[in-house]
Amino acid sequence: AQSVTQLGSHVSVSEGALVLLRCNYSSSVPPYLFWYVQYPNQGLQLLLKYTSAATLVKGINGFEAEFKKSETSFHLTKPSAHMSDAAEYFCAVRRGGATNKLIFGTGTLLAVQP
Amino acid sequence: DAGITQSPRHKVTETGTPVTLRCHQTENHRYMYWYRQDPGHGLRLIHYSYGVKDTDKGEVSDGYSVSRSKTEDFLLTLESATSSQTSVYFCAISETGNTEAFFGQGTRLTVV
């Protein structure tokens, strides 16, 4: 069964610093991987997705993630944090097919300090 | 924004009462999902549907049932609400088994 582990439930960075949010997955078959962002009292918004094309995926708001099969990782990065990036971030995995599940990690709350 | 409407958006109910949450989509997507979100647990899948009348259990399905009699509606029922089911419930849809999911705005349910 596929699963996702997000290391660090809380991450704090200074404005302008690198953002690195970690996600490791387990899947018996090549997975589809996603990062979502959730702002307070809102639903989830897709940041980016990996669907077996390029291993480096660019998303919205300057975020990107790199799929590393050897490390079973899909870490999310942004070169320079903005105050507006403060939110909760979720990594998710699914295995394509007729019946499948979309499984989420437990989330990482990103705080951006001025 | 994807056309997903959850109703109600907020509900307070008493322990032991049945509760039904509704998810309505206008995108004609095949897959629909119900999740609950709790601090420290992220989003956990309750049930999902991969077509009309085709549903399956997720990670935390005990105490919940679902129905999907038409493409656009996916209902989540708590047969007899308990305080442990106090949570924020999200509906999501996706077009295929390989594509991303789009989320509704959530329903905040409090069981007292």
CSV table of C-alpha atoms in Angstrom, one decimal:
chain,number,residue,atom,x,y,z
A,1,ALA,CA,0.0,0.0,0.0
A,2,GLN,CA,1.2,3.5,-0.7
A,3,SER,CA,1.9,5.9,2.1
A,4,VAL,CA,3.5,9.3,2.6
A,5,THR,CA,5.7,10.6,5.4
A,6,GLN,CA,6.3,14.3,5.9
A,7,LEU,CA,9.3,15.0,8.2
A,8,GLY,CA,8.7,18.0,10.4
A,9,SER,CA,5.2,19.0,11.4
A,10,HIS,CA,6.4,22.6,11.9
A,11,VAL,CA,9.1,24.5,9.9
A,12,SER,CA,10.1,28.1,10.5
A,13,VAL,CA,12.1,30.2,8.1
A,14,SER,CA,13.1,33.8,7.8
A,15,GLU,CA,11.7,35.9,5.0
A,16,GLY,CA,14.0,35.5,2.0
A,17,ALA,CA,15.4,32.2,3.2
A,18,LEU,CA,15.2,28.8,1.4
A,19,VAL,CA,12.1,26.8,2.1
A,20,LEU,CA,12.6,23.0,2.2
A,21,LEU,CA,9.7,20.8,3.1
A,22,ARG,CA,10.4,17.0,3.1
A,23,CYS,CA,8.2,14.2,1.8
A,24,ASN,CA,9.0,10.6,1.4
A,25,TYR,CA,6.7,8.0,-0.1
A,26,SER,CA,6.3,4.3,-0.3
A,27,SER,CA,4.7,2.7,-3.3
A,28,SER,CA,5.0,-0.6,-4.9
A,29,VAL,CA,4.5,0.9,-8.3
A,30,PRO,CA,5.6,4.2,-9.9
A,31,PRO,CA,3.5,6.8,-8.1
A,32,TYR,CA,1.8,10.0,-8.9
A,33,LEU,CA,2.8,12.6,-6.3
A,34,PHE,CA,1.3,16.0,-5.4
A,35,TRP,CA,1.9,18.9,-3.1
A,36,TYR,CA,-1.0,20.9,-1.8
A,37,VAL,CA,-1.2,24.1,0.2
A,38,GLN,CA,-3.9,25.1,2.7
A,39,TYR,CA,-4.4,28.6,4.0
A,40,PRO,CA,-6.3,29.1,7.2
A,41,ASN,CA,-10.0,28.2,7.0
A,42,GLN,CA,-9.7,27.2,3.4
A,43,GLY,CA,-9.7,24.1,1.3
A,44,LEU,CA,-6.6,22.6,-0.3
A,45,GLN,CA,-5.0,24.1,-3.4
A,46,LEU,CA,-2.7,22.2,-5.8
A,47,LEU,CA,0.8,23.5,-5.9
A,48,LEU,CA,2.4,21.0,-8.2
A,49,LYS,CA,2.3,17.4,-9.4
A,50,TYR,CA,4.6,14.7,-10.6
A,51,THR,CA,3.2,12.3,-13.2
A,52,SER,CA,6.3,10.5,-14.5
A,53,ALA,CA,7.4,13.1,-16.9
A,54,ALA,CA,10.2,15.4,-15.9
A,55,THR,CA,11.7,14.7,-12.4
A,56,LEU,CA,11.9,18.4,-11.6
A,57,VAL,CA,8.5,19.8,-11.4
A,58,LYS,CA,7.7,23.5,-11.2
A,59,GLY,CA,4.5,24.7,-9.6
A,60,ILE,CA,2.7,27.9,-8.6
A,61,ASN,CA,4.1,30.7,-6.4
A,62,GLY,CA,7.7,29.8,-7.2
A,63,PHE,CA,7.6,26.4,-5.6
A,64,GLU,CA,9.3,23.3,-7.2
A,65,ALA,CA,9.8,19.7,-6.2
A,66,GLU,CA,12.2,17.0,-7.4
A,67,PHE,CA,11.2,13.4,-7.7
A,68,LYS,CA,14.1,11.1,-6.6
A,69,LYS,CA,13.3,7.5,-7.1
A,70,SER,CA,16.5,6.2,-5.4
A,71,GLU,CA,15.6,8.1,-2.3
A,72,THR,CA,11.8,7.7,-2.6
A,73,SER,CA,11.5,11.4,-2.0
A,74,PHE,CA,9.6,14.4,-3.4
A,75,HIS,CA,10.8,17.4,-1.4
A,76,LEU,CA,9.3,20.8,-1.9
A,77,THR,CA,11.5,23.8,-2.2
A,78,LYS,CA,11.3,27.6,-2.8
A,79,PRO,CA,14.5,29.7,-3.1
A,80,SER,CA,13.2,32.7,-1.2
A,81,ALA,CA,10.3,32.6,1.3
A,82,HIS,CA,7.6,35.3,1.4
A,83,MET,CA,5.4,36.1,4.3
A,84,SER,CA,2.5,35.0,2.1
A,85,ASP,CA,3.9,31.5,2.0
A,86,ALA,CA,2.9,30.9,5.6
A,87,ALA,CA,0.4,28.0,5.4
A,88,GLU,CA,0.1,24.3,5.9
A,89,TYR,CA,1.6,22.0,3.1
A,90,PHE,CA,0.6,18.5,2.3
A,91,CYS,CA,2.3,15.9,0.3
A,92,ALA,CA,0.0,13.2,-1.3
A,93,VAL,CA,0.5,10.0,-3.3
A,94,ARG,CA,-1.7,8.0,-5.5
A,95,ARG,CA,-1.2,5.0,-7.7
A,96,GLY,CA,-3.0,5.3,-11.0
A,97,GLY,CA,-5.5,2.7,-12.1
A,98,ALA,CA,-9.2,2.0,-12.2
A,99,THR,CA,-9.6,2.1,-8.4
A,100,ASN,CA,-7.1,4.0,-6.4
A,101,LYS,CA,-6.8,6.1,-3.4
A,102,LEU,CA,-5.2,9.5,-2.9
A,103,ILE,CA,-3.3,9.4,0.4
A,104,PHE,CA,-2.0,12.4,2.3
A,105,GLY,CA,0.8,13.0,4.7
A,106,THR,CA,0.2,14.6,8.0
A,107,GLY,CA,1.2,18.1,6.8
A,108,THR,CA,3.9,20.6,7.6
A,109,LEU,CA,3.0,24.0,9.0
A,110,LEU,CA,5.3,26.6,7.5
A,111,ALA,CA,5.9,29.8,9.5
A,112,VAL,CA,7.7,32.7,7.9
A,113,GLN,CA,9.5,35.2,10.2
A,114,PRO,CA,10.0,38.8,9.2
B,1,ASP,CA,-12.2,27.1,-9.2
B,2,ALA,CA,-13.6,23.6,-9.7
B,3,GLY,CA,-17.3,23.5,-9.2
B,4,ILE,CA,-17.5,21.7,-5.8
B,5,THR,CA,-20.1,22.6,-3.2
B,6,GLN,CA,-20.2,21.1,0.2
B,7,SER,CA,-23.3,21.5,2.4
B,8,PRO,CA,-23.8,22.4,5.1
B,9,ARG,CA,-20.6,24.4,5.8
B,10,HIS,CA,-21.1,24.3,9.5
B,11,LYS,CA,-23.2,21.9,11.6
B,12,VAL,CA,-23.6,21.2,15.3
B,13,THR,CA,-25.3,18.0,16.2
B,14,GLU,CA,-25.9,15.8,19.3
B,15,THR,CA,-24.3,12.5,20.0
B,16,GLY,CA,-26.3,9.6,18.6
B,17,THR,CA,-28.1,11.5,15.9
B,18,PRO,CA,-27.6,10.7,12.2
B,19,VAL,CA,-25.9,13.3,10.0
B,20,THR,CA,-25.6,13.6,6.2
B,21,LEU,CA,-23.1,15.8,4.5
B,22,ARG,CA,-23.4,16.5,0.8
B,23,CYS,CA,-20.9,17.1,-1.9
B,24,HIS,CA,-22.1,18.3,-5.2
B,25,GLN,CA,-19.9,18.8,-8.3
B,26,THR,CA,-20.6,20.4,-11.7
B,27,GLU,CA,-17.4,19.1,-13.4
B,28,ASN,CA,-18.7,15.6,-14.3
B,29,HIS,CA,-15.6,14.0,-12.7
B,30,ARG,CA,-15.6,10.3,-12.2
B,31,TYR,CA,-13.8,10.2,-8.8
B,32,MET,CA,-15.1,11.7,-5.6
B,33,TYR,CA,-13.6,11.5,-2.1
B,34,TRP,CA,-14.4,12.2,1.5
B,35,TYR,CA,-11.7,13.1,3.9
B,36,ARG,CA,-11.6,14.3,7.5
B,37,GLN,CA,-8.9,16.7,8.8
B,38,ASP,CA,-7.8,16.6,12.4
B,39,PRO,CA,-4.8,18.3,14.0
B,40,GLY,CA,-1.7,16.1,13.9
B,41,HIS,CA,-3.4,13.6,11.4
B,42,GLY,CA,-3.5,15.6,8.2
B,43,LEU,CA,-6.2,14.4,5.9
B,44,ARG,CA,-7.5,10.9,6.2
B,45,LEU,CA,-9.5,9.2,3.6
B,46,ILE,CA,-12.9,8.0,4.8
B,47,HIS,CA,-14.5,6.7,1.6
B,48,TYR,CA,-14.2,7.3,-2.1
B,49,SER,CA,-16.1,6.6,-5.3
B,50,TYR,CA,-14.8,5.7,-8.7
B,51,GLY,CA,-18.2,5.9,-10.4
B,52,VAL,CA,-21.9,5.9,-9.9
B,53,LYS,CA,-22.7,3.3,-7.3
B,54,ASP,CA,-19.0,2.3,-7.1
B,55,THR,CA,-17.5,3.1,-3.7
B,56,ASP,CA,-14.8,1.8,-1.5
B,57,LYS,CA,-13.5,2.2,2.0
B,58,GLY,CA,-10.6,4.5,3.0
B,59,GLU,CA,-8.4,4.5,6.1
B,60,VAL,CA,-11.0,5.6,8.6
B,61,SER,CA,-14.3,4.3,7.4
B,62,ASP,CA,-15.8,2.9,10.6
B,63,GLY,CA,-19.0,4.8,11.6
B,64,TYR,CA,-19.4,6.3,8.1
B,65,SER,CA,-21.3,5.2,5.0
B,66,VAL,CA,-21.5,6.8,1.6
B,67,SER,CA,-23.8,6.8,-1.4
B,68,ARG,CA,-23.4,7.9,-5.0
B,69,SER,CA,-26.6,7.5,-7.0
B,70,LYS,CA,-25.6,10.1,-9.7
B,71,THR,CA,-22.3,11.5,-10.9
B,72,GLU,CA,-22.7,14.9,-9.4
B,73,ASP,CA,-23.5,13.9,-5.8
B,74,PHE,CA,-21.6,12.1,-3.1
B,75,LEU,CA,-23.2,11.8,0.3
B,76,LEU,CA,-21.4,11.0,3.6
B,77,THR,CA,-23.6,9.7,6.4
B,78,LEU,CA,-22.7,9.4,10.0
B,79,GLU,CA,-25.2,6.8,11.2
B,80,SER,CA,-25.0,7.7,14.9
B,81,ALA,CA,-22.6,10.7,15.5
B,82,THR,CA,-20.0,10.4,18.2
B,83,SER,CA,-17.8,13.1,19.7
B,84,SER,CA,-14.8,11.5,18.0
B,85,GLN,CA,-16.3,12.4,14.7
B,86,THR,CA,-16.0,16.1,15.4
B,87,SER,CA,-13.8,17.3,12.6
B,88,VAL,CA,-13.5,19.2,9.4
B,89,TYR,CA,-14.7,17.2,6.4
B,90,PHE,CA,-13.5,17.8,2.9
B,91,CYS,CA,-14.9,16.5,-0.4
B,92,ALA,CA,-12.6,16.2,-3.4
B,93,ILE,CA,-13.0,15.2,-7.0
B,94,SER,CA,-10.7,14.1,-9.8
B,95,GLU,CA,-11.3,13.4,-13.4
B,96,THR,CA,-9.3,10.2,-13.6
B,97,GLY,CA,-7.2,7.9,-11.4
B,98,ASN,CA,-4.1,9.6,-12.4
B,99,THR,CA,-5.0,13.3,-12.1
B,100,GLU,CA,-5.0,15.7,-9.3
B,101,ALA,CA,-7.9,16.2,-6.9
B,102,PHE,CA,-9.8,19.4,-6.4
B,103,PHE,CA,-11.2,20.2,-3.0
B,104,GLY,CA,-14.3,21.8,-1.7
B,105,GLN,CA,-14.3,24.4,1.1
B,106,GLY,CA,-15.0,21.9,3.9
B,107,THR,CA,-17.7,21.3,6.4
B,108,ARG,CA,-17.0,21.9,10.1
B,109,LEU,CA,-18.9,19.3,12.1
B,110,THR,CA,-19.2,19.5,15.9
B,111,VAL,CA,-20.8,16.6,17.8
B,112,VAL,CA,-21.8,17.6,21.3
